[in-house]
Amino acid sequence: MQTSPSPIRKVSPNGLLWNNSCQYSSGGAGRFRSEKHTVSTKLWGGRFSGALDPLMEEFNASIDFDRRLWLADIRGSQAYARALAAAGLLTEKEAEQIVSGLERVAAEWRAGQFEIRAGDEDIHTANERRLTELIGPVAGKLHTGRSRNDQVATDLRLWLREELTTSEQQLRTLIGVSVERAATEIDLLMPGYTHLQPAQPTRWSHWLLSHAWAWQRDALRLQDLQKRVNLMPLGNGALAGNPFPIDRDRLAQDLGFSAPTPNSLDGVSDRDFVAEALFWATMTMLHISRWAEDLIIYSSREFGFVTLADAYSTGSSLMPQKKNPDSLELLRGKAGRVFGNMSGLLMTLKGLPSTYNKDLQEDKEPLFDAIDTLTGALPIAAGALATLTVNRENMARALVPEMLATDLAEYLVRKGVPFRETHHAAGAAVALTESQGIPLTELTLEALRTLHPAFEEDVVSIWSYERSVEQRDARGGSSRRAVQEQIDELLLWLGQPAPV
């Protein structure tokens, strides 16, 4: 029995690989003519007489990832059909055929029945091909004055606008969980750290709110970003503008954009909004990562401040006693992934000539991945925070007298001693306790007076962690009043009533 030969991999004269289904054309280096592939019906196919190398066809296609823009593409096309009719380029009947036909295409996507076919190199080609099958040649009028350059830029903005709305809601939920816990557990004290070394007493609520404020900045950045996302490139054509009397202001209004982009050259090539979205995602994940790192440390046996719920932990395949904070570790790890998406796109953009270049096809996968990561990460963070258990006794045991050394210095300040002098005296007190092997609170008044004569009997009043925290009463501090003020501010920002 004779079998057909397997494809033979050869090297063309210029070093390119080819096989026995393609012949290297003598018409010029790098031009291929296929024996088995005919020219596909493409939006740009009229210029070409030869078939595309199948490998190039696959390399060029974006349908595998930009198919998720299907709804944005259909909504943009429906609005454009109405704009064409308003400009007299379509009859009302033709516009209605196109709009209703696109609604049938959308129904197929929703039902999971849309069939991707050979030649559907991107979502625009796929939708227009299917529309033509459904309503006939009138579908060919839809692309009048429009290019995939302005089409894809519009689709991406429409898609991102909706995704960022979801992300903002998720961020607000995470902030709300933090504020709710801060209000409920406002009296719980814990050590505060600098350089990961015990520093001063603070409130657990103060720590919670420190991350909530960072997330609020992320939300504010997101709101500002949305203004620049919400501009419409449609009507810019390939680069030089639309030759027909399209009312772009009306078209922008139809699609819910605040305004059309002001310059057609910039409009088709601008991906600042993608880079900004990736920066926002990177900063948000950076803040989540730092928060997760704190909780990973606090949940370790050595600290034992918190215990993660089983729903956000996993075990070891070897060591049965283990309870690993995998939810937090994944959040920390995914921050690097999102940063990589941002840095990769910036390198793609940095050397591009104006206006549209196919390099810009590389904007979607990093953006999709980053937004998907955030969409998964934010609810996980909120769930882990809402369900963890605080171990009050362990936090209390971690408070040590040396954390009151600053209070000792501040005691002398209140006696009129310059701070530089009081800092030296407090440091000497710590050194003295270390040499004697006793805690700071056991230094006698006589011993303290050898360090500075301003110490008096009332110095014993400073040996209180609660008092130390309450002394920090300036705005933004860790006193109960200052923390409650932060809670009220964030509740006001969230649009929630402050507790009575």
Coordinates of C-alpha atoms in Angstrom, one line a residue:
M1 CA 0.0 0.0 0.0
Q2 CA 1.4 3.3 -1.1
T3 CA 1.2 6.2 1.4
S4 CA 1.4 9.9 0.5
P5 CA 4.7 11.5 1.3
S6 CA 4.9 13.6 4.4
P7 CA 5.6 17.3 3.9
I8 CA 9.2 18.0 3.3
R9 CA 10.7 21.0 5.1
K10 CA 13.1 22.9 2.9
V11 CA 14.9 26.1 3.1
S12 CA 14.3 28.8 0.5
P13 CA 17.1 30.8 -1.0
N14 CA 16.6 33.5 1.5
G15 CA 16.6 31.2 4.4
L16 CA 12.8 30.9 4.8
L17 CA 11.2 27.5 5.5
W18 CA 8.7 26.1 3.1
N19 CA 7.2 22.7 2.3
N20 CA 6.0 20.7 -0.6
S21 CA 2.5 22.3 -0.5
C22 CA 4.1 25.7 -1.4
Q23 CA 6.5 26.7 -4.2
Y24 CA 8.9 29.4 -3.9
S25 CA 8.1 32.0 -6.6
S26 CA 10.7 33.2 -9.0
G27 CA 8.9 36.6 -9.0
G28 CA 10.9 37.8 -6.0
A29 CA 12.3 36.8 -2.7
G30 CA 9.8 35.9 0.0
R31 CA 6.8 35.6 -2.3
F32 CA 4.9 32.3 -2.1
R33 CA 2.4 30.6 -4.4
S34 CA 0.3 27.8 -2.9
E35 CA -0.6 24.7 -4.9
K36 CA -3.4 23.8 -2.4
H37 CA -4.7 27.1 -1.2
T38 CA -6.7 29.6 -3.3
V39 CA -7.0 33.2 -2.6
S40 CA -9.5 33.8 0.2
T41 CA -12.3 36.3 0.0
K42 CA -10.8 39.0 2.3
L43 CA -11.7 42.6 2.9
W44 CA -8.3 43.5 1.4
G45 CA -8.0 40.7 -1.2
G46 CA -8.5 42.7 -4.4
R47 CA -4.9 43.8 -4.5
F48 CA -3.4 40.3 -4.4
S49 CA -3.3 37.6 -7.1
G50 CA -1.4 35.0 -5.2
A51 CA -2.5 33.0 -2.2
L52 CA -1.2 33.7 1.3
D53 CA 1.3 31.2 2.8
P54 CA -0.9 29.1 5.2
L55 CA 1.7 29.7 7.9
M56 CA 1.4 33.5 7.3
E57 CA -2.4 33.2 7.3
E58 CA -2.2 31.7 10.8
F59 CA 0.5 34.2 11.9
N60 CA -1.6 37.1 10.7
A61 CA -5.0 36.0 12.1
S62 CA -6.3 37.4 15.4
I63 CA -9.7 35.7 15.5
D64 CA -8.5 33.4 18.2
F65 CA -8.3 36.2 20.7
D66 CA -10.2 39.2 19.3
R67 CA -13.4 37.1 19.0
R68 CA -14.2 38.4 22.5
L69 CA -14.8 41.8 20.9
W70 CA -17.8 40.3 19.0
L71 CA -20.5 42.4 20.9
A72 CA -18.5 45.6 20.7
D73 CA -17.9 45.0 17.0
I74 CA -21.6 44.4 16.3
R75 CA -22.7 47.5 18.3
G76 CA -20.2 49.7 16.5
S77 CA -21.4 48.4 13.2
Q78 CA -25.0 48.9 14.0
A79 CA -24.3 52.5 15.0
Y80 CA -22.2 53.0 11.8
A81 CA -25.1 51.7 9.7
R82 CA -27.4 54.2 11.2
A83 CA -24.8 57.0 10.6
L84 CA -24.5 55.9 6.9
A85 CA -28.3 56.1 6.6
A86 CA -28.3 59.6 8.2
A87 CA -25.6 60.6 5.6
G88 CA -27.8 59.4 2.8
L89 CA -25.4 56.5 1.9
L90 CA -27.9 53.8 2.9
T91 CA -31.6 53.8 2.6
E92 CA -33.6 53.4 5.8
K93 CA -34.6 49.9 4.6
E94 CA -30.9 48.9 4.0
A95 CA -29.9 50.3 7.3
E96 CA -32.6 48.3 9.0
Q97 CA -31.6 45.1 7.1
I98 CA -28.0 45.6 8.4
V99 CA -29.0 46.4 12.0
S100 CA -31.4 43.5 12.3
G101 CA -29.0 41.2 10.5
L102 CA -26.3 42.1 12.9
E103 CA -28.7 41.4 15.8
R104 CA -29.1 37.9 14.3
V105 CA -25.3 37.5 14.3
A106 CA -25.2 38.6 17.9
A107 CA -27.8 36.0 18.8
E108 CA -25.6 33.3 17.3
W109 CA -22.7 34.5 19.4
R110 CA -24.8 34.5 22.6
A111 CA -26.1 31.0 21.9
G112 CA -22.6 29.7 21.2
Q113 CA -23.6 28.9 17.6
F114 CA -21.4 31.3 15.7
E115 CA -19.2 29.2 13.4
I116 CA -15.6 30.5 12.7
R117 CA -14.7 29.6 9.2
A118 CA -11.5 29.6 7.2
G119 CA -10.7 33.1 6.1
D120 CA -12.2 34.7 9.2
E121 CA -8.9 36.3 10.1
D122 CA -10.4 38.7 12.7
I123 CA -13.7 39.5 14.4
H124 CA -14.5 42.2 11.8
T125 CA -14.1 39.8 8.9
A126 CA -16.1 37.1 10.7
N127 CA -19.0 39.2 11.5
E128 CA -19.2 40.8 8.1
R129 CA -18.9 37.5 6.4
R130 CA -21.8 36.1 8.4
L131 CA -23.9 39.2 7.9
T132 CA -23.4 38.8 4.1
E133 CA -24.6 35.2 4.4
L134 CA -27.7 36.3 6.2
I135 CA -28.8 39.4 4.3
G136 CA -26.9 39.3 1.0
P137 CA -24.9 41.9 -0.9
V138 CA -26.3 44.9 1.0
A139 CA -24.0 43.9 3.8
G140 CA -21.1 45.1 1.6
K141 CA -22.3 48.7 2.0
L142 CA -21.5 48.6 5.7
H143 CA -17.8 49.2 5.3
T144 CA -18.3 52.4 3.3
G145 CA -15.8 54.9 4.4
R146 CA -14.7 52.7 7.3
S147 CA -11.5 50.9 7.9
R148 CA -10.6 48.1 10.2
N149 CA -8.1 50.6 11.6
D150 CA -10.8 52.8 13.1
Q151 CA -13.1 49.9 13.6
V152 CA -10.8 47.9 15.9
A153 CA -9.8 51.0 17.9
T154 CA -13.5 51.6 18.5
D155 CA -14.2 48.0 19.4
L156 CA -11.4 47.9 21.9
R157 CA -12.5 51.1 23.6
L158 CA -16.1 49.9 23.8
W159 CA -15.0 46.6 25.3
L160 CA -12.6 48.2 27.8
R161 CA -15.1 50.8 28.9
E162 CA -17.5 48.0 30.1
E163 CA -14.7 46.0 31.7
L164 CA -13.4 49.0 33.6
T165 CA -16.9 49.6 35.0
T166 CA -16.9 46.1 36.4
S167 CA -13.4 46.5 37.8
E168 CA -14.4 49.7 39.5
Q169 CA -17.3 48.0 41.2
Q170 CA -15.1 45.1 42.3
L171 CA -12.5 47.6 43.7
R172 CA -15.3 49.4 45.7
T173 CA -16.4 46.0 47.1
L174 CA -12.9 45.3 48.3
I175 CA -12.6 48.7 49.9
G176 CA -16.0 48.2 51.5
V177 CA -14.9 45.0 53.1
S178 CA -11.8 46.7 54.5
V179 CA -13.9 49.6 55.9
E180 CA -16.5 47.2 57.4
R181 CA -13.8 45.2 59.2
A182 CA -12.1 48.4 60.3
A183 CA -15.3 49.7 61.9
T184 CA -16.1 46.4 63.6
E185 CA -12.5 45.7 64.9
I186 CA -11.5 49.3 65.7
D187 CA -10.3 48.5 69.3
L188 CA -7.9 45.8 68.3
L189 CA -4.2 46.7 68.7
M190 CA -1.3 45.2 66.9
P191 CA 2.4 45.9 66.3
G192 CA 3.3 48.3 63.5
Y193 CA 6.5 47.6 61.6
T194 CA 9.1 49.4 59.7
H195 CA 11.9 47.4 57.9
L196 CA 9.8 44.4 59.1
Q197 CA 11.0 45.2 62.6
P198 CA 8.6 45.9 65.5
A199 CA 8.2 49.7 65.6
Q200 CA 5.2 51.2 67.4
P201 CA 1.8 50.0 68.5
T202 CA -1.1 50.7 66.1
R203 CA -4.6 49.6 65.4
W204 CA -5.5 46.6 63.2
S205 CA -8.1 48.9 61.7
H206 CA -5.4 51.4 60.9
W207 CA -3.5 48.7 59.0
L208 CA -6.7 47.7 57.1
L209 CA -7.4 51.3 56.1
S210 CA -3.8 51.8 54.9
H211 CA -4.5 49.4 52.1
A212 CA -8.0 50.7 51.6
W213 CA -6.6 54.1 50.9
A214 CA -4.2 52.7 48.3
W215 CA -7.1 50.9 46.6
Q216 CA -9.1 54.1 46.6
R217 CA -6.3 55.8 44.7
D218 CA -6.5 52.9 42.2
A219 CA -10.3 53.6 41.9
L220 CA -9.7 57.3 41.4
R221 CA -7.0 56.5 38.7
L222 CA -9.6 54.2 37.1
Q223 CA -12.2 56.9 37.0
D224 CA -9.8 59.3 35.4
L225 CA -8.7 56.7 32.9
Q226 CA -12.2 56.1 31.8
K227 CA -12.5 59.7 30.5
R228 CA -9.7 59.0 28.0
V229 CA -11.0 55.5 27.1
N230 CA -14.4 57.0 26.3
L231 CA -13.4 58.8 23.0
M232 CA -14.5 57.4 19.7
P233 CA -12.1 56.7 16.7
L234 CA -14.9 55.5 14.4
G235 CA -15.2 57.7 11.3
N236 CA -11.4 58.2 11.0
G237 CA -11.2 55.7 8.2
A238 CA -7.8 54.1 7.6
L239 CA -5.9 57.3 8.6
A240 CA -7.0 60.4 6.7
G241 CA -10.6 60.7 7.8
N242 CA -14.0 59.8 6.4
P243 CA -14.8 61.0 2.8
F244 CA -18.5 60.9 3.4
P245 CA -20.7 63.3 5.5
I246 CA -20.7 61.1 8.6
D247 CA -21.9 63.0 11.7
R248 CA -19.2 61.8 14.1
D249 CA -20.6 63.7 17.1
R250 CA -24.0 62.1 16.6
L251 CA -22.3 58.7 16.1
A252 CA -20.3 59.1 19.3
Q253 CA -23.5 59.9 21.1
D254 CA -25.2 56.9 19.7
L255 CA -22.4 54.7 21.1
G256 CA -22.2 56.4 24.5
F257 CA -18.9 58.1 23.9
S258 CA -18.2 61.5 25.3
A259 CA -16.8 62.8 22.0
P260 CA -15.1 61.6 18.8
T261 CA -11.3 61.6 18.7
P262 CA -10.1 65.0 17.3
N263 CA -7.5 63.8 14.8
S264 CA -7.8 60.9 12.4
L265 CA -4.1 60.1 12.3
D266 CA -3.9 59.9 16.0
G267 CA -7.3 58.3 16.4
V268 CA -6.4 55.1 14.6
S269 CA -3.0 54.7 16.2
D270 CA -3.5 55.9 19.7
R271 CA -3.1 53.1 22.2
D272 CA -2.4 55.3 25.2
F273 CA -5.6 54.2 26.7
V274 CA -4.4 50.6 26.5
A275 CA -1.1 51.5 28.1
E276 CA -2.8 53.5 30.8
A277 CA -5.2 50.6 31.5
L278 CA -2.2 48.3 31.9
F279 CA -0.5 50.8 34.2
W280 CA -3.7 51.0 36.2
A281 CA -3.9 47.2 36.4
T282 CA -0.2 47.0 37.4
M283 CA -0.6 49.5 40.2
T284 CA -3.7 47.9 41.5
M285 CA -2.1 44.4 41.5
L286 CA 1.0 45.9 43.1
H287 CA -1.1 47.2 45.9
I288 CA -2.9 43.9 46.2
S289 CA 0.4 42.1 46.2
R290 CA 1.8 44.2 49.1
W291 CA -1.4 43.6 51.1
A292 CA -1.2 39.9 50.3
E293 CA 2.5 39.8 51.5
D294 CA 1.5 41.4 54.8
L295 CA -1.2 38.8 55.3
I296 CA 1.1 35.9 54.3
I297 CA 3.5 37.1 57.0
Y298 CA 0.8 37.7 59.5
S299 CA -0.7 34.2 58.9
S300 CA 2.6 32.4 59.5
R301 CA 3.0 30.4 62.7
E302 CA 5.7 32.7 63.8
F303 CA 3.2 35.6 63.8
G304 CA -0.2 34.0 64.0
F305 CA -2.1 37.2 63.8
V306 CA -4.6 36.0 61.3
T307 CA -5.9 32.6 60.0
L308 CA -7.2 32.3 56.4
A309 CA -10.5 30.6 55.9
D310 CA -10.3 27.1 54.4
A311 CA -12.0 28.4 51.3
Y312 CA -8.9 30.5 50.4
S313 CA -6.2 28.0 51.5
T314 CA -4.8 24.8 50.2
G315 CA -2.8 21.9 51.7
S316 CA 0.4 20.1 51.0
S317 CA 0.6 16.9 48.9
L318 CA 3.3 15.7 51.3
M319 CA 2.9 17.4 54.7
P320 CA -0.6 16.9 56.1
Q321 CA -0.2 19.6 58.7
K322 CA 0.2 22.4 56.2
K323 CA -2.4 25.1 55.5
N324 CA -0.9 27.3 52.7
P325 CA -2.1 30.8 51.9
D326 CA -2.2 30.0 48.2
S327 CA -4.9 32.6 47.4
L328 CA -2.6 35.3 48.7
E329 CA 0.5 33.9 47.0
L330 CA -1.3 33.7 43.7
L331 CA -2.4 37.3 44.1
R332 CA 1.2 38.3 44.8
G333 CA 2.5 36.2 41.8
K334 CA 0.0 37.6 39.3
A335 CA 1.2 41.1 40.0
G336 CA 4.4 40.2 38.1
R337 CA 2.3 38.8 35.2
V338 CA 0.4 42.0 34.8
F339 CA 3.5 44.2 35.0
G340 CA 5.0 42.0 32.2
N341 CA 1.9 42.8 30.0
M342 CA 2.4 46.5 30.5
S343 CA 6.2 46.5 29.8
G344 CA 5.7 44.3 26.8
L345 CA 3.1 46.7 25.2
L346 CA 5.2 49.7 25.9
M347 CA 8.1 48.2 24.1
T348 CA 5.8 47.5 21.1
L349 CA 4.6 51.0 21.0
K350 CA 7.8 52.9 21.6
G351 CA 9.2 52.8 18.0
L352 CA 6.1 52.8 15.9
P353 CA 5.8 55.2 13.0
S354 CA 2.4 56.9 12.6
T355 CA -0.2 55.9 12.0
Y356 CA -1.6 52.4 12.0
N357 CA 0.8 49.5 12.0
K358 CA 0.1 45.8 12.3
D359 CA 2.2 45.8 15.5
L360 CA -0.9 47.2 17.2
Q361 CA -2.5 43.8 16.9
E362 CA -0.3 43.0 19.9
D363 CA -2.3 45.4 22.1
K364 CA -5.2 43.0 22.7
E365 CA -3.7 39.9 24.3
P366 CA -1.8 41.7 27.1
L367 CA -4.9 43.9 27.7
F368 CA -7.3 40.9 27.8
D369 CA -5.0 39.0 30.1
A370 CA -4.5 41.9 32.5
I371 CA -8.2 42.6 32.7
D372 CA -9.0 38.9 33.2
T373 CA -6.4 38.8 35.9
L374 CA -7.9 41.8 37.7
T375 CA -11.4 40.4 37.3
G376 CA -10.4 37.3 39.0
A377 CA -8.0 38.8 41.6
L378 CA -10.3 41.5 43.1
P379 CA -13.1 39.1 44.2
I380 CA -10.5 36.7 45.6
A381 CA -8.9 39.4 47.6
A382 CA -12.3 40.6 48.9
G383 CA -13.3 37.1 49.8
A384 CA -10.1 36.3 51.6
L385 CA -10.3 39.5 53.6
A386 CA -13.9 39.1 54.5
T387 CA -13.5 35.5 55.8
L388 CA -10.2 35.6 57.6
T389 CA -10.1 35.2 61.4
V390 CA -8.1 37.7 63.6
N391 CA -6.2 36.1 66.5
R392 CA -6.4 38.9 69.1
E393 CA -4.3 37.1 71.7
N394 CA -1.4 36.6 69.4
M395 CA -1.5 40.3 68.4
A396 CA -1.5 41.3 72.0
R397 CA 1.4 39.1 72.9
A398 CA 3.4 40.6 70.0
L399 CA 3.2 44.0 71.6
V400 CA 6.5 44.5 73.5
P401 CA 7.6 47.3 75.8
E402 CA 10.4 48.4 73.5
M403 CA 7.7 49.7 71.1
L404 CA 7.2 52.4 73.7
A405 CA 10.7 53.8 73.4
T406 CA 9.4 56.7 71.2
D407 CA 6.7 57.4 73.9
L408 CA 9.6 57.7 76.4
A409 CA 11.3 60.3 74.2
E410 CA 8.0 62.1 73.7
Y411 CA 7.4 62.2 77.5
L412 CA 10.5 64.3 77.8
V413 CA 9.5 66.6 74.9
R414 CA 6.3 67.4 76.9
K415 CA 8.7 68.4 79.7
G416 CA 10.3 70.9 77.5
V417 CA 13.4 68.9 76.5
P418 CA 14.5 69.2 72.8
F419 CA 13.6 66.1 70.8
R420 CA 17.2 65.3 69.8
E421 CA 18.1 65.2 73.4
T422 CA 15.1 63.1 74.3
H423 CA 15.8 60.7 71.5
H424 CA 19.3 60.1 72.8
A425 CA 18.0 59.5 76.4
A426 CA 15.3 57.0 75.2
G427 CA 18.0 55.2 73.2
A428 CA 20.2 55.0 76.2
A429 CA 17.2 53.6 78.2
V430 CA 16.8 50.8 75.6
A431 CA 20.5 50.0 75.8
L432 CA 20.4 49.9 79.6
T433 CA 17.5 47.4 79.6
E434 CA 19.3 45.2 77.1
S435 CA 22.4 45.2 79.3
Q436 CA 20.3 44.3 82.3
G437 CA 18.1 41.8 80.5
I438 CA 14.9 43.5 81.5
P439 CA 12.0 45.0 79.6
L440 CA 11.8 48.8 79.2
T441 CA 8.8 49.0 81.6
E442 CA 10.9 47.7 84.5
L443 CA 13.4 50.5 84.5
T444 CA 13.2 52.3 87.8
L445 CA 12.7 56.0 88.2
E446 CA 16.2 56.2 89.6
A447 CA 17.7 54.5 86.7
L448 CA 15.8 56.8 84.3
R449 CA 17.0 59.9 86.1
T450 CA 20.6 58.8 85.6
L451 CA 19.8 59.2 81.9
H452 CA 18.0 62.6 82.2
P453 CA 16.9 64.6 85.2
A454 CA 13.5 65.5 83.7
F455 CA 12.0 62.1 84.3
E456 CA 9.5 62.2 87.1
E457 CA 7.1 59.8 88.9
D458 CA 4.4 60.3 86.2
V459 CA 6.6 58.6 83.7
V460 CA 4.9 55.3 84.5
S461 CA 1.8 56.6 82.7
I462 CA 3.4 56.0 79.3
W463 CA 3.7 52.2 79.8
S464 CA 0.4 51.6 78.0
Y465 CA -0.1 50.5 74.4
E466 CA -3.6 52.0 74.3
R467 CA -2.3 55.3 75.5
S468 CA 0.5 55.2 72.9
V469 CA -1.9 54.7 70.1
E470 CA -4.3 57.3 71.4
Q471 CA -1.5 59.9 71.5
R472 CA -1.4 59.6 67.7
D473 CA -4.5 61.7 67.3
A474 CA -3.5 64.0 64.4
R475 CA -5.5 63.6 61.2
G476 CA -4.5 60.3 59.6
G477 CA -3.2 58.9 62.9
S478 CA -4.0 55.7 64.7
S479 CA -6.1 57.0 67.6
R480 CA -9.6 55.7 67.8
R481 CA -11.0 59.1 66.7
A482 CA -8.6 59.5 63.8
V483 CA -9.3 56.0 62.6
Q484 CA -13.0 56.6 62.9
E485 CA -12.6 59.7 60.8
Q486 CA -10.9 57.7 58.1
I487 CA -13.7 55.2 58.2
D488 CA -16.3 57.9 57.8
E489 CA -14.4 59.5 54.9
L490 CA -14.3 56.2 53.0
L491 CA -17.9 55.4 53.7
L492 CA -18.8 58.9 52.4
W493 CA -16.8 58.2 49.2
L494 CA -18.4 54.8 48.9
G495 CA -21.8 56.4 49.2
Q496 CA -22.7 54.5 52.4
P497 CA -24.0 56.0 55.6
A498 CA -21.6 56.4 58.5
P499 CA -22.5 54.4 61.6
V500 CA -24.4 56.4 64.2

